[in-house]
Coordinates of C-alpha atoms in Angstrom, one line a residue:
Chain T
X83 CA 36.7 -15.5 -7.3
X84 CA 33.0 -15.0 -7.6
X85 CA 31.0 -18.2 -8.5
X86 CA 29.8 -18.2 -11.9
X87 CA 26.1 -17.7 -12.0
X88 CA 25.1 -21.2 -13.2
X89 CA 26.7 -22.7 -10.0
X90 CA 23.8 -20.9 -8.1
X91 CA 21.2 -21.5 -10.9
X92 CA 18.9 -22.9 -8.1
X93 CA 18.6 -19.6 -6.3
X94 CA 17.5 -17.6 -9.0
X95 CA 15.5 -20.3 -10.9
X96 CA 13.3 -20.5 -7.8
X97 CA 13.0 -16.7 -7.9
X98 CA 11.9 -16.8 -11.4
X99 CA 9.2 -19.2 -10.5
X100 CA 7.2 -16.3 -8.9
X101 CA 7.1 -14.6 -12.2
X102 CA 5.5 -17.5 -13.9
X103 CA 1.8 -16.5 -13.2
X104 CA 2.3 -12.8 -14.6
X105 CA 4.0 -14.5 -17.7
X106 CA 1.5 -16.8 -18.4
X107 CA -1.5 -14.2 -17.9
X108 CA 0.7 -11.6 -19.8
X109 CA 1.2 -14.3 -22.6
X110 CA -2.7 -15.2 -22.6
X111 CA -3.8 -11.5 -23.0
X112 CA -1.3 -10.7 -25.7
X113 CA -2.5 -13.8 -27.8
X114 CA -6.2 -13.0 -27.0
X115 CA -5.8 -9.4 -28.2
X116 CA -3.9 -10.2 -31.1
X117 CA -6.6 -12.8 -32.2
X118 CA -9.4 -10.5 -31.3
X119 CA -7.8 -7.7 -33.4
X120 CA -7.5 -10.3 -36.4
X121 CA -11.2 -11.3 -35.9
X122 CA -12.2 -7.7 -35.9
X123 CA -10.3 -6.9 -39.0
X124 CA -11.7 -9.9 -40.6
X125 CA -15.2 -9.1 -39.8
X126 CA -14.7 -5.5 -41.2
X127 CA -13.3 -6.6 -44.4
X128 CA -16.4 -9.1 -44.6
X129 CA -19.0 -6.3 -44.0
X130 CA -17.2 -3.9 -46.7
X131 CA -17.5 -6.6 -49.4
X132 CA -21.4 -6.3 -50.0
X133 CA -21.0 -2.6 -50.0
X134 CA -18.7 -2.5 -53.2
X135 CA -20.5 -1.8 -56.4
X136 CA -21.0 -5.1 -58.1
X137 CA -22.2 -3.8 -61.6
X138 CA -20.4 -1.1 -63.7
Chain S
X162 CA -20.5 -8.8 -18.2
X163 CA -23.1 -9.6 -20.7
X164 CA -23.1 -12.9 -22.2
X165 CA -23.7 -11.6 -25.7
X166 CA -20.1 -10.4 -26.2
X167 CA -18.1 -13.2 -28.0
X168 CA -15.0 -11.7 -27.3
X169 CA -15.2 -11.5 -23.4
X170 CA -16.8 -14.7 -23.6
X171 CA -13.6 -16.2 -25.2
X172 CA -11.2 -14.1 -23.0
X173 CA -13.1 -15.3 -19.8
X174 CA -12.9 -18.9 -21.0
X175 CA -9.1 -18.6 -21.6
X176 CA -8.9 -16.9 -18.0
X177 CA -10.8 -19.7 -16.7
X178 CA -8.5 -22.1 -18.2
X179 CA -5.5 -20.4 -16.4
X180 CA -7.0 -21.8 -13.3
X181 CA -6.4 -25.6 -13.7
X182 CA -3.3 -24.7 -15.6
X183 CA -2.0 -23.0 -12.4
X184 CA -3.1 -25.8 -10.6
X185 CA -0.8 -28.2 -12.7
X186 CA 2.1 -25.9 -12.1
X187 CA 1.2 -26.3 -8.5
X188 CA 1.7 -30.0 -8.7
X189 CA 4.8 -29.7 -10.7
X190 CA 6.5 -27.4 -8.6
X191 CA 7.1 -29.0 -5.1
X192 CA 9.9 -31.3 -6.4
X193 CA 11.9 -28.4 -7.6
X194 CA 11.4 -26.1 -4.6
X195 CA 11.8 -28.7 -2.1
X196 CA 15.1 -29.6 -3.8
X197 CA 16.3 -26.2 -2.8
X198 CA 15.2 -26.1 0.7
X199 CA 12.5 -23.5 0.2
X200 CA 10.4 -24.6 3.3
X201 CA 12.0 -23.6 6.2
X202 CA 11.2 -22.6 9.7
X203 CA 7.4 -22.4 8.6
X204 CA 6.8 -26.1 8.4
X205 CA 4.7 -25.5 5.4
X206 CA 2.9 -28.3 3.5
X207 CA 3.8 -27.0 0.3
X208 CA 6.5 -24.9 -1.2
X209 CA 6.0 -21.1 -0.9
X210 CA 5.9 -20.5 -4.4
X211 CA 2.8 -22.7 -4.6
X212 CA 1.0 -19.9 -2.7
X213 CA 1.7 -17.3 -5.5
X214 CA 0.2 -19.8 -8.0
X215 CA -2.8 -20.4 -5.7
X216 CA -3.1 -16.7 -5.3
X217 CA -3.2 -16.0 -8.7
X218 CA -5.9 -18.8 -9.3
X219 CA -7.8 -17.2 -6.7
X220 CA -7.5 -13.7 -8.2
X221 CA -8.6 -14.8 -11.8
X222 CA -11.5 -16.7 -10.3
X223 CA -12.5 -13.3 -8.4
X224 CA -12.1 -11.4 -11.4
X225 CA -14.4 -13.9 -13.7
X226 CA -16.9 -13.8 -10.5
X227 CA -16.9 -10.1 -10.6
X228 CA -17.3 -9.7 -14.4
X229 CA -20.4 -12.0 -14.1
X230 CA -22.0 -11.5 -11.0
X231 CA -21.3 -7.7 -10.3
X232 CA -23.0 -5.8 -13.2
X233 CA -23.9 -2.6 -11.7
X234 CA -21.6 -0.3 -9.5
X235 CA -22.3 -1.3 -5.8
X236 CA -19.5 1.1 -3.9
X237 CA -20.0 4.1 -5.7
X238 CA -22.4 6.7 -4.3
X239 CA -23.4 4.6 -1.4
X240 CA -25.4 6.2 1.3
X241 CA -24.1 6.1 5.0
X242 CA -26.2 5.5 8.0
X243 CA -26.0 7.6 11.1
X244 CA -25.4 5.2 14.0
X245 CA -24.3 7.4 16.9
X246 CA -23.7 11.0 17.8
X247 CA -20.6 11.8 19.6
X248 CA -20.3 14.4 22.5
X249 CA -18.5 17.5 21.9
X250 CA -16.0 17.3 24.6
X251 CA -14.7 13.9 22.7
X252 CA -12.7 15.9 20.0
X253 CA -10.5 18.2 22.2
X254 CA -10.2 15.3 24.7
X255 CA -8.7 13.2 22.1
X256 CA -6.5 15.9 20.7
X257 CA -5.4 16.5 24.4
X258 CA -4.5 13.0 24.6
X259 CA -2.5 13.0 21.3
X260 CA -0.6 16.3 22.5
X261 CA 0.4 14.5 25.7
X262 CA 1.5 11.3 23.9
X263 CA 3.4 13.5 21.5
X264 CA 5.2 15.5 24.5
X265 CA 5.8 12.1 26.3
X266 CA 7.5 10.4 23.3
X267 CA 9.7 13.6 22.8
X268 CA 10.9 14.0 26.3
X269 CA 11.5 10.2 26.4
X270 CA 13.6 10.8 23.3
X271 CA 15.9 13.2 25.0
X272 CA 15.7 12.3 28.7
X273 CA 15.1 8.7 28.5
X274 CA 17.8 5.9 27.8
X275 CA 19.5 6.1 24.5
X276 CA 19.5 2.4 24.2
X277 CA 16.5 2.1 21.8
X278 CA 15.0 -1.3 23.4
X279 CA 14.7 0.6 26.8
X280 CA 13.2 3.8 25.6
X281 CA 9.4 4.0 24.7
X282 CA 10.0 6.5 21.4
X283 CA 11.4 4.1 18.8
X284 CA 9.0 1.2 19.5
X285 CA 5.9 3.6 19.8
X286 CA 7.1 5.3 16.5
X287 CA 8.2 2.5 14.2
X288 CA 5.8 -0.4 15.7
X289 CA 2.6 1.3 17.4
X290 CA 2.3 4.5 15.2
X291 CA 3.6 3.1 11.8
X292 CA 2.2 -0.3 11.8
X293 CA -0.6 -0.4 14.5
X294 CA -2.3 2.9 13.1
X295 CA -2.8 1.8 9.7
X296 CA -4.5 -1.5 10.7
X297 CA -6.7 0.5 13.4
X298 CA -7.7 3.0 10.8
X299 CA -8.8 0.1 8.3
X300 CA -11.0 -1.1 11.1
X301 CA -12.1 1.5 13.2
X302 CA -11.8 4.7 10.7
X303 CA -9.9 7.9 11.1
X304 CA -8.5 7.4 14.7
X305 CA -5.4 9.5 13.9
X306 CA -7.6 12.6 12.8
X307 CA -8.8 12.6 16.4
X308 CA -5.7 12.0 18.0
X309 CA -3.4 14.2 15.6
X310 CA -1.1 16.5 18.0
X311 CA -0.5 19.1 15.5
X312 CA -3.8 19.4 14.4
X313 CA -5.0 19.4 18.1
X314 CA -2.6 22.4 18.7
X315 CA -3.5 24.4 15.6
X316 CA -7.0 23.9 16.6
X317 CA -6.4 25.1 20.1
X318 CA -4.4 28.2 19.0
X319 CA -6.9 29.4 16.6
X320 CA -9.7 28.9 19.3
X321 CA -7.6 31.2 21.9
X322 CA -6.7 33.6 19.2
X323 CA -10.1 34.0 18.2
X324 CA -11.4 34.4 21.8
X325 CA -8.7 36.8 22.6
X326 CA -9.0 38.9 19.3
X327 CA -12.8 39.0 19.5
X328 CA -13.0 38.7 15.9
X329 CA -12.4 36.1 12.9
X330 CA -8.9 35.4 12.2
X331 CA -7.6 36.1 8.9
X332 CA -8.4 33.7 6.3
X333 CA -5.4 31.2 5.5
X334 CA -4.1 31.1 1.8
X335 CA -5.9 28.9 -0.6
X336 CA -4.2 25.7 -0.8
X337 CA -2.3 25.6 -4.3
X338 CA -3.8 23.3 -6.4
X339 CA -0.6 22.2 -8.1
X340 CA 0.9 21.3 -4.7
X341 CA -1.6 18.5 -4.4
X342 CA -0.4 15.8 -2.2
X343 CA 3.2 16.1 -3.1
X344 CA 4.0 17.5 0.4
X345 CA 2.4 14.1 1.9
X346 CA 4.5 12.3 -0.7
X347 CA 7.9 14.0 0.3
X348 CA 6.7 13.4 4.2
X349 CA 6.1 9.5 3.7
X350 CA 9.3 9.1 1.8
X351 CA 11.2 11.1 4.3
X352 CA 9.9 8.9 7.3
X353 CA 10.5 5.7 5.2
X354 CA 14.2 6.9 4.7
X355 CA 14.4 7.5 8.4
X356 CA 12.8 4.4 9.3
X357 CA 15.1 2.0 6.8
X358 CA 18.0 3.9 5.8
X359 CA 19.0 6.7 8.4
X360 CA 22.1 5.2 10.2
X361 CA 21.0 7.2 13.7
X362 CA 17.3 5.5 13.3
X363 CA 17.6 3.9 16.5
X364 CA 18.8 6.8 18.5
X365 CA 15.9 7.9 20.6
X366 CA 17.0 11.8 20.9
X367 CA 17.7 11.8 17.0
X368 CA 14.1 10.5 16.7
X369 CA 12.8 13.2 19.0
X370 CA 14.3 16.0 17.2
X371 CA 13.0 15.0 13.9
X372 CA 9.6 14.8 15.7
X373 CA 9.8 18.3 16.6
X374 CA 11.1 19.3 13.1
X375 CA 7.9 17.5 11.7
X376 CA 5.6 19.3 14.1
X377 CA 7.1 22.6 13.1
X378 CA 6.4 22.1 9.4
X379 CA 2.9 21.2 9.9
X380 CA 2.1 24.0 11.9
X381 CA 3.9 26.4 9.4
X382 CA 1.8 24.4 6.9
X383 CA -1.7 24.8 8.8
X384 CA -1.2 28.5 9.5
X385 CA -0.6 29.2 5.6
X386 CA -3.2 27.2 4.2
X387 CA -5.7 26.6 7.2
X388 CA -5.8 23.4 9.3
X389 CA -8.2 21.4 7.4
X390 CA -6.7 21.8 3.6
X391 CA -3.3 21.0 5.0
X392 CA -4.4 17.9 6.6
X393 CA -6.2 16.4 3.6
X394 CA -3.2 17.2 1.5
X395 CA 0.0 18.0 3.4
X396 CA 0.4 16.2 6.4
X397 CA 2.0 13.0 5.3
X398 CA 0.6 11.0 8.4
X399 CA -2.9 12.5 8.1
X400 CA -3.1 11.7 4.5
X401 CA -1.8 8.1 5.0
X402 CA -3.8 7.2 8.0
X403 CA -6.9 8.9 6.4
X404 CA -6.5 6.8 3.4
X405 CA -6.6 3.7 5.1
X406 CA -9.5 4.9 7.3
X407 CA -11.7 5.1 4.1
X408 CA -11.4 1.2 4.1
X409 CA -13.4 1.1 7.3
X410 CA -17.1 0.8 7.7
X411 CA -16.9 3.6 10.4
X412 CA -16.9 7.1 9.5
X413 CA -16.3 9.7 11.9
X414 CA -17.8 13.3 10.7
X415 CA -19.3 16.3 12.2
X416 CA -20.0 14.8 15.7
X417 CA -21.3 11.7 14.6
X418 CA -20.4 8.0 13.7
X419 CA -22.0 6.8 10.2
X420 CA -22.0 3.4 8.9
X421 CA -20.9 2.9 5.5
X422 CA -20.2 -0.2 3.1
X423 CA -16.5 -1.3 3.7
X424 CA -14.4 0.0 0.9
X425 CA -17.0 2.5 -0.2
X426 CA -15.2 5.3 1.5
X427 CA -12.4 4.9 -1.0
X428 CA -14.7 5.8 -4.0
X429 CA -15.0 9.3 -2.8
X430 CA -11.3 10.1 -2.8
X431 CA -10.3 12.7 -4.7
X432 CA -7.2 12.5 -6.6
X433 CA -5.1 15.8 -6.8
X434 CA -1.4 15.9 -8.3
X435 CA 0.7 13.5 -6.2
X436 CA -2.1 11.1 -5.2
X437 CA -0.9 8.1 -7.5
X438 CA 2.7 8.9 -6.6
X439 CA 1.7 8.7 -2.7
X440 CA 0.3 5.2 -3.2
X441 CA 3.4 3.8 -5.3
X442 CA 5.4 5.4 -2.3
X443 CA 3.3 3.6 0.2
X444 CA 3.5 0.4 -1.7
X445 CA 7.2 0.7 -2.7
X446 CA 8.6 1.8 0.5
X447 CA 7.3 -1.6 2.1
X448 CA 8.4 -3.6 -1.0
X449 CA 11.9 -2.1 -0.5
X450 CA 11.9 -3.0 3.1
X451 CA 11.4 -6.8 2.2
X452 CA 13.4 -6.5 -0.9
X453 CA 16.4 -5.4 1.3
X454 CA 16.1 -8.3 3.6
X455 CA 16.5 -10.4 0.4
X456 CA 19.3 -12.5 -1.0
X457 CA 19.3 -10.3 -4.4
X458 CA 19.8 -7.2 -2.6
X459 CA 22.4 -8.7 -0.2
X460 CA 24.4 -9.4 -3.5
X461 CA 23.7 -5.9 -5.1
X462 CA 24.2 -3.5 -2.3
X463 CA 27.6 -4.6 -1.4
X464 CA 29.0 -3.9 -4.9
X465 CA 27.0 -0.5 -5.1
X466 CA 28.4 0.4 -1.8
X467 CA 32.1 -0.6 -2.9
X468 CA 31.8 1.3 -6.1
X469 CA 30.7 4.5 -3.9
X470 CA 33.4 4.0 -1.7
X471 CA 35.6 4.2 -4.6
X472 CA 34.4 7.4 -5.5
X473 CA 35.5 9.0 -1.9
X474 CA 32.2 8.2 0.1
X475 CA 32.5 7.3 3.9
X476 CA 31.3 3.8 4.5
X477 CA 28.0 4.9 6.2
X478 CA 27.4 7.5 3.5
X479 CA 27.8 4.8 0.9
X480 CA 25.3 2.7 2.5
X481 CA 22.8 5.4 2.8
X482 CA 23.2 6.3 -1.1
X483 CA 23.0 2.6 -1.9
X484 CA 19.9 2.1 0.0
X485 CA 18.4 5.6 -1.1
X486 CA 19.0 4.7 -4.7
X487 CA 17.4 1.0 -4.0
X488 CA 14.3 2.8 -2.3
X489 CA 13.8 5.2 -5.0
X490 CA 14.2 2.3 -7.6
X491 CA 11.6 -0.1 -5.9
X492 CA 8.9 2.9 -5.9
X493 CA 9.7 3.6 -9.6
X494 CA 9.1 -0.1 -10.6
X495 CA 5.8 -0.2 -8.6
X496 CA 4.8 3.1 -10.4
X497 CA 6.0 1.7 -14.0
X498 CA 3.9 -1.5 -13.3
X499 CA 0.7 0.6 -12.4
X500 CA 1.2 2.8 -15.2
X501 CA 1.6 -0.2 -17.7
X502 CA -1.5 -1.6 -16.3
X503 CA -3.5 1.8 -16.8
X504 CA -1.9 2.3 -20.2
X505 CA -3.1 -1.2 -21.3
X506 CA -6.6 -0.3 -20.0
X507 CA -6.7 2.8 -22.2
X508 CA -5.4 1.0 -25.2
X509 CA -7.8 -2.1 -24.5
X510 CA -10.9 0.3 -24.5
X511 CA -9.8 3.3 -26.7
X512 CA -11.1 5.6 -24.2
X513 CA -10.4 9.5 -24.8
X514 CA -8.8 10.1 -21.4
X515 CA -5.1 10.7 -20.7
X516 CA -3.1 8.0 -19.1
X517 CA -2.4 10.1 -16.1
X518 CA -6.2 11.2 -15.6
X519 CA -6.9 7.5 -15.7
X520 CA -4.3 6.5 -13.4
X521 CA -5.7 9.1 -11.1
X522 CA -9.3 7.9 -11.5
X523 CA -8.2 4.5 -10.4
X524 CA -5.6 5.5 -7.7
X525 CA -8.1 4.4 -5.0
X526 CA -7.6 0.9 -5.9
X527 CA -4.2 0.7 -4.6
X528 CA -4.9 1.6 -1.0
X529 CA -6.2 -1.8 0.0
X530 CA -2.8 -3.3 -1.6
X531 CA -0.7 -0.9 0.4
X532 CA -2.4 -2.1 3.5
X533 CA -1.9 -5.4 2.5
X534 CA 1.6 -4.9 2.1
X535 CA 2.1 -3.3 5.6
X536 CA 0.2 -6.3 7.0
X537 CA 2.0 -8.9 5.3
X538 CA 5.5 -7.5 6.0
X539 CA 5.0 -6.0 9.5
X540 CA 2.6 -8.4 10.9
X541 CA 5.5 -10.2 12.9
X542 CA 7.2 -7.1 14.2
X543 CA 3.6 -5.9 15.4
X544 CA 3.0 -9.2 16.9
X545 CA 6.2 -9.6 18.8
X546 CA 7.9 -6.0 19.1
X547 CA 4.4 -4.6 19.9
X548 CA 4.5 -6.5 23.1
X549 CA 7.2 -4.5 24.4
X550 CA 5.0 -1.4 24.9
X551 CA 3.7 -3.5 27.9
X552 CA 7.0 -2.8 30.0
X553 CA 7.7 0.3 27.9
X554 CA 4.5 2.2 29.2
X555 CA 5.6 1.2 32.7
X556 CA 9.4 2.3 32.0
X557 CA 9.2 4.6 29.3
X558 CA 12.5 6.3 30.0
X559 CA 14.3 2.9 30.7
X560 CA 15.1 4.5 34.0
X561 CA 13.8 1.4 36.3
X562 CA 10.4 2.8 37.1
X563 CA 7.3 0.9 37.3
X564 CA 4.4 3.0 36.9
X565 CA 1.7 0.4 36.1
X566 CA 3.0 -2.6 37.5
X567 CA 4.4 -4.0 34.2
X568 CA 7.8 -3.1 33.9
X569 CA 9.2 -6.9 34.4
X570 CA 6.7 -8.1 31.4
X571 CA 8.6 -9.8 28.7
X572 CA 8.1 -10.7 24.9
X573 CA 6.2 -13.8 24.5
X574 CA 7.7 -15.4 21.1
X575 CA 5.4 -18.5 21.0
X576 CA 2.0 -16.9 21.0
X577 CA 1.9 -17.1 17.2
X578 CA 4.0 -19.5 15.2
X579 CA 6.0 -18.8 12.0
X580 CA 3.6 -21.0 10.0
X581 CA 0.7 -19.1 11.3
X582 CA 2.6 -15.6 10.4
X583 CA 3.0 -17.0 7.0
X584 CA -0.8 -17.9 6.4
X585 CA -1.5 -14.3 7.8
X586 CA 0.9 -12.6 5.3
X587 CA -0.6 -14.7 2.4
X588 CA -4.2 -14.0 3.4
X589 CA -3.5 -10.3 3.8
X590 CA -2.0 -10.0 0.3
X591 CA -5.0 -12.0 -1.1
X592 CA -7.6 -10.2 0.6
X593 CA -5.9 -6.8 -0.2
X594 CA -5.7 -7.6 -4.1
X595 CA -9.0 -8.9 -4.3
X596 CA -10.2 -5.8 -2.6
X597 CA -8.3 -3.7 -5.3
X598 CA -9.9 -6.0 -8.0
X599 CA -13.4 -5.1 -6.5
X600 CA -12.7 -1.4 -6.5
X601 CA -11.3 -1.1 -10.2
X602 CA -14.2 -3.1 -11.4
X603 CA -16.6 -0.9 -9.7
X604 CA -15.0 2.2 -10.8
X605 CA -14.7 0.7 -14.3
X606 CA -18.3 0.3 -14.6
X607 CA -18.8 4.1 -14.2
X608 CA -16.0 5.0 -16.4
X609 CA -16.8 2.9 -19.3
X610 CA -19.8 3.0 -21.6
X611 CA -20.9 -0.5 -20.7
X612 CA -20.4 -3.9 -19.0
X613 CA -18.1 -5.6 -21.6
X614 CA -15.6 -2.9 -21.9
X615 CA -15.6 -2.2 -18.3
X616 CA -14.7 -5.9 -18.0
X617 CA -12.3 -5.8 -20.8
X618 CA -10.6 -2.7 -19.3
X619 CA -9.7 -4.6 -16.2
X620 CA -7.8 -7.6 -17.8
X621 CA -4.6 -5.3 -17.5
X622 CA -5.4 -4.2 -14.0
X623 CA -5.7 -7.9 -13.3
X624 CA -2.1 -8.3 -14.5
X625 CA -1.1 -5.5 -12.0
X626 CA -2.7 -7.1 -9.3
X627 CA -1.1 -10.4 -10.0
X628 CA 2.3 -9.0 -10.4
X629 CA 1.9 -6.9 -7.0
X630 CA 0.8 -10.3 -5.3
X631 CA 3.6 -12.3 -6.7
X632 CA 6.0 -9.5 -5.8
X633 CA 4.7 -9.5 -2.2
X634 CA 4.9 -13.1 -1.9
X635 CA 8.5 -13.4 -3.4
X636 CA 9.8 -10.7 -1.1
X637 CA 8.2 -12.5 1.9
X638 CA 9.8 -15.9 0.8
X639 CA 12.9 -14.5 0.1
X640 CA 13.7 -12.3 3.0
X641 CA 16.2 -13.8 5.2

C-alpha cells in the first residue's frame, strides 16, 4: 500500500522551501501594487474635489 | 530611477527589505534542511536551499543597483571596434574541417563499435557538440558558423555551380516571414527528444542516420531559401549556437573580428515568430533533463507509464510517450512563467503593445539564462565525460587503434570535486540571471517613456528571474 503523503512530508516540504523567495517577492509586489492603486485613487479624488463648483 | 518618484522609492525600499528578510530565512532554514539530510556528497557548509535564498537576495540587490546606477541604455546601439582582419582562406578551411569531422562521425557511427562508450560519435554529439559548443560560442563568438558542415557543403556547391554555369544561380525563394524560427524550434525539440527520450539514443549507427537526415533537411532548406536566410532562421544548431555567440565580446563578420561589449550582441537580435518559443524550448528542455532525474518525476513517471500500458502501449513506447509529455509540459511551464512576467510588465506600465510583441521585444534576455541552465546542468558531464574525447580521438571506432597515442588515457574523476561542481552550478545560474536582468533593464529604458516606468516594468521580470533561479537550484538539488 502506498504511504500516505504526510508520512513523507519532509521531502515535499523541503521542495516547497525553494518556492519561498518567489512567494515572498510576488506577495510584496501584489501588496505594493494594491497600495499604490489605492493611493493613486485617493490622490485623484483629492485633486477632483477643488474643481467641483462650490457655489450655485 | 529618479529619486523623485515616491512609488518607486517605496517599492525599492520594500525590495531592499527583502534582502535581510531572505537572510533571516537563511538562518532559520539549516535546522530543517539538515534534519532531512540535504547535504549530500558535496560537503556543503550550508543547506542547498539556502543558496536559493542567497541568490534571491543577490538578484534583488542587483535589481536595485540597476535602478539606481544604470539610468540610460548602455548596451543598445553600442559600436564595435575592429581588432583583426581574417585571411580569406580561413572560412573555407574551417568549413572543410567541419565537413571532415561530420564525415568522420557518420562513418564512425556506422563502421565503429556499437558500444556507445567505445565510439566517438555519441560522446562528440552529446558532450562536445551539444554542451561544449554553447560555452565556446559564448566565449569566442560564432565558431559553429565557421565549421558548420551543411553551410560549407552548400557554399562549396554554390561556388562550383556558379563557376561551371558561368552565370549567377537562380535566386532562392524569399524566406517566409510567418515561418520565422519555428523550424529551429522543431529542430531543437527533436534533438532534445533524441538526447533525453529516444530509447536508441546511445546507438551510434542510429545517431549517424539521424545526422544524415538532419544534413539532408538543411541542404534542402538552404537550396530553397538561400544559405544565409536558412542559417539565420531554420538550421536549429546554427540558430542555437548563434544565440549564445551574441553573448561574446567577439564578433566574426565580413572577414574581420570586431570587439563589442559583452551581451551587447543580444540587443540586435531580431525576434521573428518562434523566437520566444525557441528560448522557452532551450530553457525548458534543460529543465526537464534535471526534473526527470529528480524524486518528483521518479514518482510521477511510473504511474503515467502504467496508465499508458493499460491503454495498450508497449513498455518502451509508454516510456517515450510519458517522457515526451513531461518534456512538453516543462517547456509549457517555462513559457507560461515568462508570459506571466511579460503580462505583469504590460499591466504595470499600461504600454500600448500586445503581450506577444512585448514578449518578443524582451526575448533576448532569456539567452544568458538558457546558457546558465546549460552550464549548471551539464558542467559535470562536460568535466568528466568530455575527457573521454582524449582516448576516443585516438580510437574513434573502438577498434583498438591508437592514432595519437592517447588511446589508453582514462577519465580523471578527481580533478574537480562535487562541492566545486555545485559552486560552479550556483555561480552559473546567478550570473546568467543577473545578465538577464541587465539586458531587460537596458531594453526597458528604451521601451518605456521614462526611467521610473522602466524600473516599474521590471518588477515582474525580477519575479521571472527569481523563479527561474529557484527552479534551477531546486532541479539541481533534487537530481539523484
